Amino acid sequence: MFECLKREGVEVIFGFPGGSVLDLYHEMTNHDIRHILVRHEQGAAHMADGYARATGRVGVCLVTSGPGATNTVTGVATAYADSVPMVIITGQVPTAMIGDDAFQEVDIIGITRPCTKHSYLVRDVNDLARVIKEAFYLARTGRPGPVLVDLPKDVQQAQADFRYPRRIDLPGYHPTVEAHMGQIKRAYQFIKKARHPVLYIGGGVVHSGAYDELVRFAEMTRIPVTGTLMGLGSFPATVTDAAGRKEPHPLWLGMLGMHGTFRANMAVSHSDLLIAVGARFDDRVTGKISGFAPKAKIVHIDIDPTSISKNVEVDIPIVGDCKNALEKLIQMVEAEPIEGLDELRAPWAGQIHEWRETYPLAYTQDSDVIKPQFVVDTIYRVSNGDAVITTEVGQNQMWTAQYYLFDRPRRLLTSGGLGTMGYGLPAAIGAQVGMPDRLVVDIAGDGSIQMNIQEVITAVCNCLPVKVAILNNRYLGMVRQWQELFYQKNYCGTCLDASPDFVKLAEAYGAVGLRATKPEEVEPVLREAFSINKPVLMDFVVSPEEGVYPMVPAGKSISEMLLV
Amino acid sequence: MENNKQRYTIGILVQNRPGVLARVVGLLSGRGFNIENITAAETNEPGITRITLVTSGDRRVLSQIVKQINKLVDTLKVFDFSETEFVDREMALIKVRAEEGTRAEVLRIVDIFRAKVVDVSPHFYTLEVTGNDSKIAAVMELLGQIGIVEIARTGKAALARSKKH
């Protein structure tokens, strides 16, 4: 088993032992592999996920049967929704007892079937090497995703000669990597003619490593770029000028969708050509489908054919790897440059500039009370825009997406598809394991941080100096915002008037706790936290009723934004 | 939504691995599709199974399901028969009341529909009927007037028609 993991380049396992994996844990001490002992198996799954997103490698977690396995399910579903490569190894009761309702037995293959890319129950130790090889191959190729391997105890105890297969034999699995040249040519005909084109990019650009190609293609064709939450960092939000100052990238529109920028949503709504790259037309992006890019021809590049024409009818589907497709598009531009590009793009650039000036993202830090946006803004400044940021889910996540400007991929780790509260802290720990020298900050809410708060001790005892910035508004803020706008301010179940003292809690865990209650304390607290080589919890007491804007109400078109 | 409802027959070649049928069926049940009938058996190639299933629902959702089935690691090929000509057959075993006054009528129906009597007892005949949907429906209607006691149907097997030339 461990020999297989070594062959796959695994350096770390996030796990929690139990009866059905004792044999693996017993054997682990004979191998040079790092084990991070978590405090809850959900944490193990999110850590493997955070490690995978930050490094691009496959994350691995190891848990026991029954409750150990079920505790990972939220983490597995999170990784599945965001296409994160992971291998989850679960213990299982001995093969002879499967189906008998044995102690700590659960059909984890059945439970996770809809939220894994594939899964295996290994009944014969002679299959183990092949299964592990296939599991890693499936997890990282094509549209990546989590693969679960269920290992009964007797299979762990059995002996077999070690033979690691050299070849993969999966006749039903052939992801299309090469984009079809005919479709590329058709798409380019539209690109050449378009007057109001927009690139709409998603997490697929991150997975395929197509950052350079995307930047090159957008700059060659001067097509403005908007990104989904998962796509942030796939296109630089800023450029550094000769004097070393950061300026907004002229082609970057910011995020689109429910909490997207005014200019991004307006640009998409008025576009005549929308080029989707590694994005999947999620409902949080499109709003009301009929109002989404109503005048545009749509080109969709995606490695997963099931994503194409799922929610929105596509004019030119291109199945293939984003990097491959963009390389081919760049060749097209080089072969047949767009004539009169300056004159062609000038009106559109002017219009976008006008939208940018009309309703920029803004907040006013005027009173004595800290604005949550100000905290995110200050984290951005103090970290030089260069930290790995994780978030929880809700307002903290949206303010991060709006006010932390990402210039590189794999710097924002967030649960986009599933929207899992409790993701940020364990994901930050996983990311810190993979990137020991980088500043890793979890931007959290006072609600969601408590969903996996137990993992603070995992950070402490593994000397992983993650920083947690809690935007403490004493509410489940995003749900409260919906109640304010759409449920007659009936704040049922969203008030967190009783929360722990986060500073004392940090200290109890052996971490450092800091608090800021006034705007002028925000920056010193951050600077102090970032200078300490230990995990730090920062409690930012922020204004309780701040909302995330712009906002597109559910069921409306993305051009119908609430701006304040 | 109801107006777009149509009946679809889908053929799927899969590797015969544990759980493969559950994976296919899960893609339909997870989207609220009811399966009207389903058959699965090994083909002439060892280790490869053909699944034929009939379902009805919205075209757009169904095309998503077909793509998802295609995406399963164990799936080798999917045939969406709504886009091609195909032949289909199913077999039904029908136990029917066959008493003094009705036996001759049952046998006439057997003859007309080229069915077979496969079991006989003093009061019942069990018939084997093979055909497409409408033939089985017609037999069932006629025998229903005499008195069907029990029925077991295999569900549909389907193959695309070969090109004529």
XYZ file of C-alpha atoms in Angstrom:
729
model
C 0.000 0.000 0.000
C 2.575 2.538 1.082
C 4.858 1.476 -1.733
C 1.997 2.330 -4.134
C 1.526 5.724 -2.493
C 5.244 6.379 -2.754
C 5.169 5.534 -6.471
C 2.393 8.106 -6.857
C 4.569 10.730 -5.181
C 2.493 11.010 -2.012
C 4.415 12.844 0.726
C 1.637 13.422 3.219
C -1.554 11.741 4.416
C -4.256 13.497 6.419
C -5.944 10.941 8.601
C -7.526 9.602 11.735
C -7.107 5.976 12.832
C -9.683 3.419 13.930
C -10.270 -0.304 14.128
C -10.566 -0.934 10.410
C -7.368 0.858 9.447
C -5.166 -0.230 12.335
C -3.156 -2.489 10.072
C -2.344 0.377 7.750
C -1.408 2.609 10.676
C 0.772 -0.165 12.092
C 2.599 -0.466 8.789
C 2.858 3.302 8.286
C 5.675 3.639 10.834
C 7.919 1.600 8.506
C 7.579 4.127 5.705
C 8.808 7.608 5.082
C 5.465 9.334 4.771
C 4.190 12.279 6.759
C 0.931 11.804 8.634
C -1.122 14.723 9.873
C -3.422 13.565 12.649
C -6.654 15.536 12.455
C -9.324 15.922 15.118
C -12.346 15.157 12.934
C -12.388 13.257 9.651
C -14.171 16.107 7.855
C -11.026 18.098 8.621
C -8.897 15.390 6.986
C -10.902 15.576 3.773
C -10.760 19.398 3.627
C -7.038 19.399 4.414
C -6.353 16.957 1.587
C -8.499 19.228 -0.591
C -6.682 22.423 0.479
C -3.333 20.709 -0.072
C -4.438 19.618 -3.555
C -5.792 23.042 -4.570
C -2.719 24.893 -3.336
C -0.133 22.551 -4.870
C -1.911 20.939 -7.826
C -0.963 17.513 -6.470
C -3.405 14.781 -5.431
C -4.482 15.101 -1.781
C -4.766 11.899 0.236
C -6.752 11.111 3.346
C -7.033 7.926 5.352
C -9.890 7.167 7.728
C -11.525 4.201 9.355
C -14.802 2.503 8.419
C -18.295 3.564 9.490
C -18.338 7.001 11.160
C -14.769 7.713 10.033
C -15.881 7.287 6.452
C -19.204 9.131 6.779
C -17.462 12.069 8.435
C -15.481 12.620 5.238
C -18.579 12.787 3.025
C -18.996 16.580 3.185
C -15.328 16.946 2.307
C -15.648 14.520 -0.582
C -18.738 16.289 -1.929
C -16.934 19.633 -1.596
C -14.003 18.335 -3.648
C -16.339 16.778 -6.213
C -18.253 20.020 -6.730
C -15.019 21.954 -7.341
C -13.185 19.192 -9.288
C -10.363 18.723 -6.795
C -8.043 15.710 -7.227
C -8.184 13.597 -4.095
C -7.853 9.951 -3.087
C -9.809 8.940 0.004
C -8.824 5.632 1.570
C -11.427 4.242 3.931
C -11.116 1.146 6.082
C -13.902 -1.406 5.833
C -14.966 -4.373 7.943
C -13.529 -7.732 6.816
C -14.963 -8.973 3.497
C -16.701 -11.896 5.216
C -18.681 -9.458 7.388
C -19.683 -6.959 4.685
C -23.450 -6.654 4.620
C -23.938 -8.020 8.150
C -24.372 -4.619 9.813
C -21.093 -5.260 11.579
C -19.647 -2.800 14.094
C -18.641 0.422 12.308
C -19.819 -0.919 8.990
C -21.364 1.393 6.421
C -21.700 1.126 2.635
C -19.455 4.112 1.973
C -19.196 3.278 -1.724
C -22.986 3.550 -1.949
C -23.133 6.726 0.118
C -20.457 8.501 -1.928
C -21.420 7.226 -5.388
C -23.012 10.538 -6.456
C -20.144 12.649 -5.125
C -17.045 10.789 -6.290
C -15.546 10.587 -9.742
C -15.134 6.864 -9.189
C -14.798 4.401 -6.318
C -13.388 0.956 -5.607
C -14.070 -1.746 -3.072
C -10.912 -3.867 -3.020
C -11.829 -7.490 -2.313
C -8.531 -9.094 -3.285
C -5.118 -7.847 -2.243
C -3.796 -8.746 -5.705
C -5.960 -5.938 -7.138
C -4.648 -3.329 -4.716
C -1.719 -1.992 -6.728
C -3.814 -1.670 -9.888
C -6.630 0.052 -7.996
C -4.315 2.580 -6.358
C -2.688 3.390 -9.681
C -6.063 3.827 -11.362
C -7.399 5.879 -8.453
C -4.597 8.433 -8.715
C -4.808 8.489 -12.498
C -8.564 9.111 -12.438
C -8.270 11.729 -9.688
C -5.808 13.929 -11.558
C -6.670 13.480 -15.250
C -9.562 14.786 -17.327
C -11.898 16.780 -15.120
C -10.196 16.045 -11.776
C -12.155 14.777 -8.799
C -12.160 12.656 -5.673
C -11.764 8.872 -5.938
C -12.586 6.656 -2.980
C -10.866 3.335 -2.224
C -12.587 1.139 0.358
C -10.196 -1.384 1.918
C -11.566 -4.240 4.042
C -9.468 -5.150 7.060
C -8.624 -8.667 5.840
C -7.354 -7.230 2.531
C -5.064 -4.929 4.519
C -3.752 -7.950 6.413
C -3.274 -10.142 3.331
C 0.088 -10.474 1.619
C 0.820 -10.284 -2.067
C 3.872 -9.930 -4.267
C 4.308 -6.270 -5.108
C 3.952 -5.556 -8.778
C 3.060 -2.005 -9.720
C 1.348 -1.955 -13.100
C 3.118 0.131 -15.682
C 0.103 0.786 -17.831
C -3.414 1.922 -17.109
C -6.136 -0.162 -18.722
C -9.414 1.731 -18.520
C -11.180 1.179 -21.844
C -14.166 3.325 -20.819
C -12.127 6.363 -19.788
C -10.628 8.588 -22.456
C -10.989 12.279 -21.611
C -10.789 14.484 -24.693
C -7.734 16.675 -24.276
C -7.186 17.840 -27.843
C -9.634 20.549 -28.850
C -11.175 19.958 -32.275
C -9.474 22.226 -34.814
C -12.636 22.703 -36.890
C -14.488 24.012 -33.845
C -11.542 26.263 -32.957
C -11.681 27.734 -36.463
C -15.420 28.289 -36.239
C -14.976 29.970 -32.861
C -12.267 32.203 -34.240
C -14.539 33.416 -37.018
C -16.891 34.715 -34.308
C -13.996 36.169 -32.319
C -12.777 38.109 -35.353
C -16.158 39.682 -35.944
C -17.230 40.323 -32.346
C -17.545 43.915 -31.219
C -18.439 43.238 -27.580
C -16.678 40.026 -26.622
C -16.162 38.797 -23.059
C -14.064 35.909 -21.740
C -15.804 34.125 -18.889
C -13.313 31.896 -17.093
C -13.636 29.311 -14.339
C -11.781 26.742 -12.291
C -10.939 24.689 -15.385
C -8.282 27.258 -16.259
C -6.628 26.591 -12.886
C -6.772 22.799 -13.257
C -5.336 22.809 -16.754
C -2.564 25.264 -15.884
C -3.637 27.598 -18.677
C -2.809 30.884 -16.926
C -0.108 32.019 -19.364
C -2.138 31.040 -22.407
C -5.223 32.841 -21.127
C -3.327 36.059 -20.412
C -1.653 35.904 -23.807
C -4.879 35.219 -25.681
C -6.834 37.941 -23.869
C -4.103 40.512 -24.381
C -3.606 39.638 -28.059
C -7.309 39.969 -28.788
C -7.977 42.617 -26.108
C -10.986 40.754 -24.851
C -12.012 41.719 -21.315
C -12.075 38.876 -18.791
C -14.481 38.058 -16.002
C -14.078 35.101 -13.660
C -16.192 32.859 -11.510
C -15.309 32.413 -7.854
C -13.321 29.323 -8.843
C -11.585 31.181 -11.645
C -10.229 34.048 -9.534
C -6.463 34.274 -9.939
C -6.539 32.635 -13.377
C -6.215 36.092 -14.816
C -4.232 38.832 -13.034
C -6.461 41.385 -11.325
C -3.592 43.883 -11.287
C -0.483 44.750 -13.245
C 2.624 46.270 -11.728
C 3.831 49.417 -13.460
C 7.439 50.495 -13.942
C 7.451 52.271 -10.582
C 6.356 49.054 -8.838
C 2.831 50.283 -8.226
C -0.068 47.931 -8.677
C -2.698 49.119 -11.132
C -5.930 47.323 -12.010
C -5.424 45.183 -15.109
C -7.320 47.043 -17.855
C -8.923 43.828 -19.145
C -9.979 42.443 -15.771
C -13.673 42.876 -14.968
C -13.710 41.126 -11.590
C -16.065 38.352 -10.615
C -19.471 37.994 -12.250
C -22.759 36.635 -10.987
C -24.809 37.051 -7.829
C -22.183 39.167 -6.064
C -20.229 40.098 -9.155
C -19.049 43.578 -10.029
C -21.368 45.974 -11.836
C -19.034 46.147 -14.818
C -18.682 42.358 -15.125
C -22.410 41.730 -15.043
C -23.131 44.624 -17.401
C -20.408 43.529 -19.814
C -21.778 39.979 -19.965
C -25.323 41.232 -20.348
C -24.341 43.438 -23.302
C -21.831 41.099 -24.918
C -22.239 39.814 -28.450
C -19.792 36.961 -27.885
C -19.207 35.091 -24.650
C -16.229 32.733 -24.544
C -16.575 30.410 -21.568
C -13.342 28.684 -20.610
C -13.429 25.955 -17.958
C -16.592 27.331 -16.406
C -19.959 25.626 -16.096
C -22.725 28.268 -16.148
C -23.583 27.722 -12.492
C -26.834 29.316 -11.292
C -24.884 31.664 -8.991
C -23.210 32.977 -12.155
C -26.093 33.086 -14.615
C -29.000 34.300 -12.506
C -32.143 33.948 -14.605
C -31.026 31.924 -17.629
C -33.061 33.855 -20.198
C -31.442 37.087 -19.051
C -27.895 35.747 -19.201
C -25.883 37.162 -22.106
C -29.089 37.367 -24.143
C -27.464 38.869 -27.247
C -24.338 36.757 -27.268
C -23.145 33.859 -29.319
C -21.643 31.429 -26.851
C -18.415 29.493 -27.268
C -17.786 26.973 -24.514
C -14.424 25.301 -23.918
C -14.567 22.517 -21.339
C -12.933 19.131 -20.833
C -16.189 17.701 -19.499
C -18.828 17.197 -22.211
C -21.554 17.002 -19.536
C -20.909 20.661 -18.690
C -21.689 21.806 -22.206
C -25.236 22.942 -22.996
C -26.326 21.802 -19.524
C -27.774 25.094 -18.316
C -27.294 27.380 -21.313
C -27.506 26.383 -24.994
C -24.066 26.764 -26.533
C -23.418 27.831 -30.153
C -19.903 26.441 -30.444
C -18.976 23.655 -28.051
C -15.278 22.834 -27.799
C -14.552 19.734 -25.753
C -10.945 19.692 -24.659
C -8.341 20.865 -22.198
C -8.452 24.656 -21.697
C -4.712 25.026 -22.213
C -4.815 23.037 -25.441
C -7.770 25.014 -26.799
C -6.239 28.377 -25.885
C -2.917 27.411 -27.481
C -4.774 26.627 -30.693
C -6.717 29.888 -30.525
C -3.438 31.774 -30.063
C -2.097 30.064 -33.201
C -5.181 31.233 -35.049
C -4.665 34.826 -33.922
C -1.027 34.650 -34.965
C -1.919 33.236 -38.371
C -4.760 35.657 -39.067
C -4.475 38.739 -36.829
C -7.649 40.694 -36.224
C -7.705 43.691 -38.524
C -8.152 47.143 -37.034
C -8.111 45.821 -33.477
C -7.686 49.279 -31.938
C -10.745 50.791 -33.607
C -12.717 47.583 -33.149
C -12.201 47.436 -29.375
C -12.117 51.135 -28.491
C -15.883 51.658 -28.016
C -16.237 48.500 -25.928
C -13.254 49.392 -23.743
C -14.751 52.854 -23.293
C -18.110 51.441 -22.285
C -16.506 49.093 -19.749
C -14.467 51.941 -18.336
C -17.677 53.921 -17.894
C -19.336 51.029 -16.038
C -16.241 50.690 -13.861
C -16.402 54.377 -12.941
C -20.166 54.446 -12.406
C -20.364 51.720 -9.765
C -16.981 50.586 -8.514
C -16.865 48.224 -5.562
C -16.856 50.513 -2.579
C -17.422 50.816 1.141
C -16.857 53.662 3.559
C -14.841 53.093 6.682
C -16.164 56.158 8.460
C -17.385 55.257 11.901
C -15.764 53.737 14.964
C -16.970 50.352 13.916
C -14.784 48.157 11.721
C -16.204 47.416 8.295
C -15.582 43.797 7.249
C -14.548 44.942 3.759
C -11.889 47.098 5.384
C -10.433 44.035 7.097
C -10.201 42.134 3.783
C -8.753 45.203 2.096
C -6.148 45.546 4.828
C -5.263 41.835 4.677
C -4.693 42.392 0.957
C -2.407 45.348 1.558
C -0.474 43.908 4.482
C 0.065 40.551 2.740
C 1.083 42.363 -0.446
C -1.613 40.468 -2.346
C 0.613 37.443 -2.207
C -0.883 35.161 0.448
C -2.743 31.909 -0.054
C -6.231 32.781 1.076
C -8.883 30.309 2.143
C -12.408 31.265 3.090
C -15.384 29.832 4.807
C -18.760 30.321 3.124
C -21.027 33.324 3.190
C -20.283 37.013 3.440
C -16.629 36.390 4.393
C -16.218 34.479 1.136
C -17.873 37.104 -1.063
C -16.009 40.055 0.463
C -12.782 38.126 -0.069
C -13.703 37.529 -3.709
C -14.458 41.226 -4.121
C -11.692 42.946 -2.157
C -8.699 40.622 -2.247
C -7.248 40.949 -5.742
C -5.745 37.696 -6.956
C -3.002 37.829 -9.559
C -2.011 34.162 -9.620
C -3.953 30.891 -9.652
C -4.099 28.549 -6.618
C -4.100 31.509 -4.225
C -7.806 31.454 -3.395
C -9.070 28.196 -1.940
C -12.793 28.275 -1.345
C -15.751 25.952 -1.505
C -17.530 27.316 -4.571
C -19.839 24.572 -5.780
C -21.003 22.958 -2.560
C -20.626 26.064 -0.367
C -19.288 24.239 2.669
C -19.076 26.207 5.908
C -16.135 24.924 7.920
C -13.953 24.472 4.848
C -11.544 27.352 5.341
C -9.552 26.405 8.434
C -8.745 22.789 7.507
C -8.112 23.838 3.891
C -5.652 26.457 5.167
C -3.865 23.785 7.216
C -3.655 21.518 4.157
C -2.347 24.400 2.043
C 0.263 25.277 4.681
C 1.484 21.662 4.661
C 1.963 21.907 0.910
C 3.462 25.408 0.975
C 5.355 25.688 4.260
C 6.975 29.026 3.413
C 3.927 30.933 2.275
C 1.582 33.050 4.354
C -1.772 31.238 4.538
C -4.799 33.142 5.812
C -8.312 31.825 6.394
C -10.821 34.655 6.098
C -13.677 33.382 8.234
C -16.978 34.329 9.764
C -17.860 33.839 13.406
C -20.434 31.255 12.336
C -18.510 29.084 9.933
C -15.219 29.054 11.849
C -16.996 27.120 14.578
C -17.874 24.307 12.192
C -14.333 22.905 12.236
C -12.732 24.911 15.040
C -11.331 21.688 16.536
C -8.618 21.695 13.854
C -6.834 24.642 15.500
C -5.064 22.050 17.637
C -3.963 20.198 14.477
C -2.272 23.393 13.294
C -0.714 23.984 16.705
C 0.774 20.548 17.220
C 2.080 20.287 13.655
C 3.650 23.780 13.849
C 1.584 25.045 10.921
C 1.409 28.825 11.349
C -1.931 29.474 9.622
C -3.673 32.753 10.337
C -7.417 32.973 10.838
C -9.131 36.346 10.442
C -12.619 36.105 11.892
C -15.015 38.772 10.629
C -17.112 38.639 13.756
C -20.518 40.231 13.140
C -22.431 38.077 15.649
C -24.691 36.813 12.861
C -24.832 34.131 10.221
C -24.376 37.146 8.001
C -25.279 35.959 4.522
C -28.451 34.255 5.658
C -29.270 37.343 7.746
C -28.803 39.456 4.611
C -31.348 37.299 2.719
C -33.762 37.591 5.642
C -33.293 41.356 5.610
C -33.997 41.636 1.884
C -36.478 38.869 1.174
C -37.937 37.668 4.497
C -39.154 40.921 6.088
C -36.159 41.169 8.443
C -37.347 38.117 10.309
C -33.956 37.129 11.714
C -34.965 33.649 12.725
C -32.045 31.426 13.653
C -29.301 33.717 12.428
C -28.306 35.663 15.517
C -25.161 34.355 17.212
C -25.386 36.405 20.386
C -23.541 33.695 22.285
C -20.169 32.886 20.770
C -16.989 31.806 22.480
C -14.305 34.331 23.295
C -12.106 33.592 20.288
C -8.989 35.035 21.896
C -9.284 32.813 24.947
C -10.214 29.891 22.718
C -7.032 30.368 20.691
C -5.012 30.485 23.887
C -6.691 27.376 25.230
C -5.548 25.547 22.095
C -2.001 26.870 22.449
C -2.393 29.282 19.546
C -2.189 33.066 19.709
C -5.379 35.120 20.018
C -5.644 38.780 19.003
C -8.592 41.136 18.851
C -9.415 44.397 17.067
C -12.505 46.419 17.880
C -11.565 49.758 16.259
C -10.580 50.485 12.651
C -7.136 51.748 13.649
C -6.369 48.431 15.355
C -6.917 46.331 12.240
C -3.573 46.865 10.572
C -1.412 46.499 13.728
C -3.222 43.271 14.614
C -2.619 41.879 11.129
C 1.028 42.917 11.129
C 1.581 41.324 14.507
C -0.222 38.139 13.486
C 1.730 37.793 10.256
C 5.009 38.206 12.125
C 4.306 35.380 14.582
C 5.460 31.933 13.513
C 2.496 30.204 15.156
C -1.180 29.765 14.369
C -3.061 32.975 15.188
C -6.790 33.572 15.567
C -7.771 37.208 15.030
C -11.154 38.345 16.237
C -12.236 41.390 14.214
C -15.363 42.783 15.800
C -17.092 44.216 12.733
C -20.331 46.053 12.068
C -23.131 43.527 12.449
C -25.472 44.525 9.643
C -23.150 45.089 6.728
C -24.314 43.454 3.512
C -22.563 42.145 0.421
C -23.283 44.289 -2.642
C -23.860 44.303 -5.548
C -26.374 41.526 -5.244
C -28.545 39.869 -7.847
C -31.675 38.554 -6.133
C -32.327 34.859 -6.810
C -34.353 34.409 -9.994
C -33.407 37.785 -11.483
C -31.179 38.534 -14.450
C -27.610 39.494 -13.613
C -28.220 42.958 -15.062
C -30.759 43.552 -12.249
C -28.368 44.224 -9.384
C -29.071 45.706 -5.996
C -26.192 48.114 -5.605
C -26.473 49.172 -1.974
C -42.344 20.219 -18.168
C -45.048 17.564 -18.586
C -45.540 18.568 -22.214
C -41.928 17.791 -23.039
C -42.180 14.297 -21.620
C -41.151 11.601 -24.034
C -40.277 7.948 -23.846
C -36.654 6.987 -24.432
C -34.828 3.716 -24.942
C -31.128 3.758 -24.150
C -28.574 1.007 -24.759
C -25.360 0.981 -22.734
C -22.276 -1.191 -23.011
C -20.389 -1.365 -19.738
C -17.569 -3.254 -18.131
C -19.146 -5.749 -15.800
C -17.714 -4.406 -12.545
C -19.430 -4.485 -9.138
C -21.787 -1.569 -8.725
C -21.918 -0.547 -12.368
C -25.693 -0.953 -12.582
C -26.083 1.096 -9.393
C -23.974 3.863 -10.931
C -26.146 3.998 -14.049
C -29.412 3.811 -12.146
C -28.224 6.422 -9.644
C -27.797 8.976 -12.419
C -31.478 8.584 -13.284
C -32.913 8.339 -9.772
C -30.801 11.287 -8.646
C -32.614 13.414 -11.236
C -36.052 12.123 -10.409
C -36.384 9.899 -13.470
C -38.422 6.730 -13.143
C -37.101 3.675 -14.950
C -39.917 1.876 -16.748
C -37.864 -1.190 -17.447
C -34.275 -2.284 -17.498
C -32.382 -5.358 -18.614
C -28.747 -6.221 -18.139
C -26.829 -9.286 -19.279
C -23.398 -10.227 -20.508
C -22.691 -9.900 -24.226
C -20.675 -12.231 -26.456
C -17.546 -10.545 -25.113
C -16.728 -11.768 -21.618
C -16.735 -8.988 -19.038
C -18.898 -6.681 -21.141
C -22.538 -6.235 -20.275
C -25.305 -4.600 -22.260
C -27.872 -2.640 -20.317
C -31.088 -1.571 -22.020
C -33.333 0.812 -20.189
C -36.553 2.631 -20.923
C -37.438 5.855 -19.208
C -39.475 8.939 -19.900
C -38.894 12.562 -19.124
C -37.728 15.900 -20.356
C -35.453 15.799 -23.421
C -32.923 18.272 -22.049
C -32.522 16.450 -18.743
C -32.309 13.143 -20.567
C -29.510 14.325 -22.806
C -27.656 15.371 -19.650
C -28.225 11.876 -18.219
C -26.925 10.248 -21.420
C -23.781 12.381 -21.218
C -23.342 11.509 -17.557
C -23.716 7.783 -18.297
C -21.088 8.179 -21.010
C -18.798 9.789 -18.467
C -18.887 6.844 -16.044
C -15.493 5.184 -15.942
C -17.031 1.751 -16.592
C -19.119 2.852 -19.583
C -17.811 1.814 -22.985
C -20.582 3.084 -25.251
C -24.045 4.597 -25.069
C -26.731 4.298 -27.764
C -29.479 6.870 -27.530
C -32.187 5.132 -29.553
C -34.254 8.270 -29.793
C -31.859 9.300 -32.541
C -31.638 6.027 -34.460
C -33.854 3.280 -35.818
C -33.823 0.240 -33.617
C -35.447 -3.143 -33.082
C -36.658 -4.107 -29.660
C -38.212 -7.159 -28.093
C -39.302 -8.276 -24.725
C -40.622 -11.501 -23.356
C -43.543 -11.918 -20.989
C -44.581 -14.974 -19.010
C -48.322 -14.761 -18.442
C -50.278 -17.126 -16.217
C -53.855 -17.087 -17.376
C -57.030 -18.774 -16.193
C -57.774 -21.680 -18.584
C -60.952 -23.502 -17.615
C -63.398 -25.573 -19.546
C -64.990 -22.691 -21.437
C -61.930 -20.494 -22.040
C -59.145 -22.945 -22.919
C -59.879 -22.862 -26.647
C -59.898 -19.058 -26.701
C -56.552 -18.937 -24.876
C -55.062 -21.348 -27.401
C -56.394 -19.277 -30.285
C -54.700 -16.207 -28.876
C -51.501 -18.239 -28.442
C -51.720 -19.218 -32.078
C -52.463 -15.740 -33.437
C -49.621 -14.120 -31.517
C -47.192 -16.981 -32.003
C -46.900 -17.445 -28.268
C -46.099 -20.730 -26.510
C -47.705 -22.597 -23.700
C -44.902 -23.438 -21.310
C -46.790 -24.778 -18.296
C -50.165 -26.394 -17.925
C -52.246 -27.189 -14.852
C -55.923 -28.068 -14.451
C -56.944 -24.422 -14.106
C -54.086 -22.339 -15.541
C -51.850 -22.042 -18.577
C -48.571 -20.165 -18.462
C -47.720 -18.552 -21.786
C -44.505 -17.230 -23.200
C -44.996 -14.203 -25.460
C -42.226 -12.367 -27.270
C -42.587 -9.124 -29.124
C -42.441 -5.381 -28.984
C -44.460 -3.183 -26.655
C -47.618 -3.089 -28.702
C -47.774 -6.830 -29.254
C -47.384 -7.563 -25.552
C -49.969 -4.907 -24.770
C -52.413 -6.472 -27.240
C -51.960 -9.963 -25.799
C -52.393 -8.641 -22.294
C -55.585 -6.892 -23.220
C -57.123 -9.968 -24.807
C -56.033 -12.294 -22.017
C -57.135 -9.751 -19.450
C -60.724 -10.373 -20.465
C -60.232 -14.068 -19.730
C -58.324 -13.550 -16.499
C -54.597 -12.965 -15.996
C -53.389 -14.379 -12.685
C -49.747 -13.326 -12.743
C -47.339 -11.775 -15.164
C -43.560 -11.446 -15.352
C -41.958 -9.332 -18.088
C -38.269 -9.225 -18.903
C -38.091 -5.616 -19.960
C -36.825 -4.551 -23.295
C -33.739 -5.637 -25.221
C -32.861 -3.321 -28.091
C -30.327 -3.076 -30.903
C -29.843 -0.395 -33.514
C -30.899 -1.406 -37.009
C -28.059 -2.129 -39.412
C -27.722 0.019 -42.499
C -29.655 -1.554 -45.366
C -26.907 -1.099 -47.921
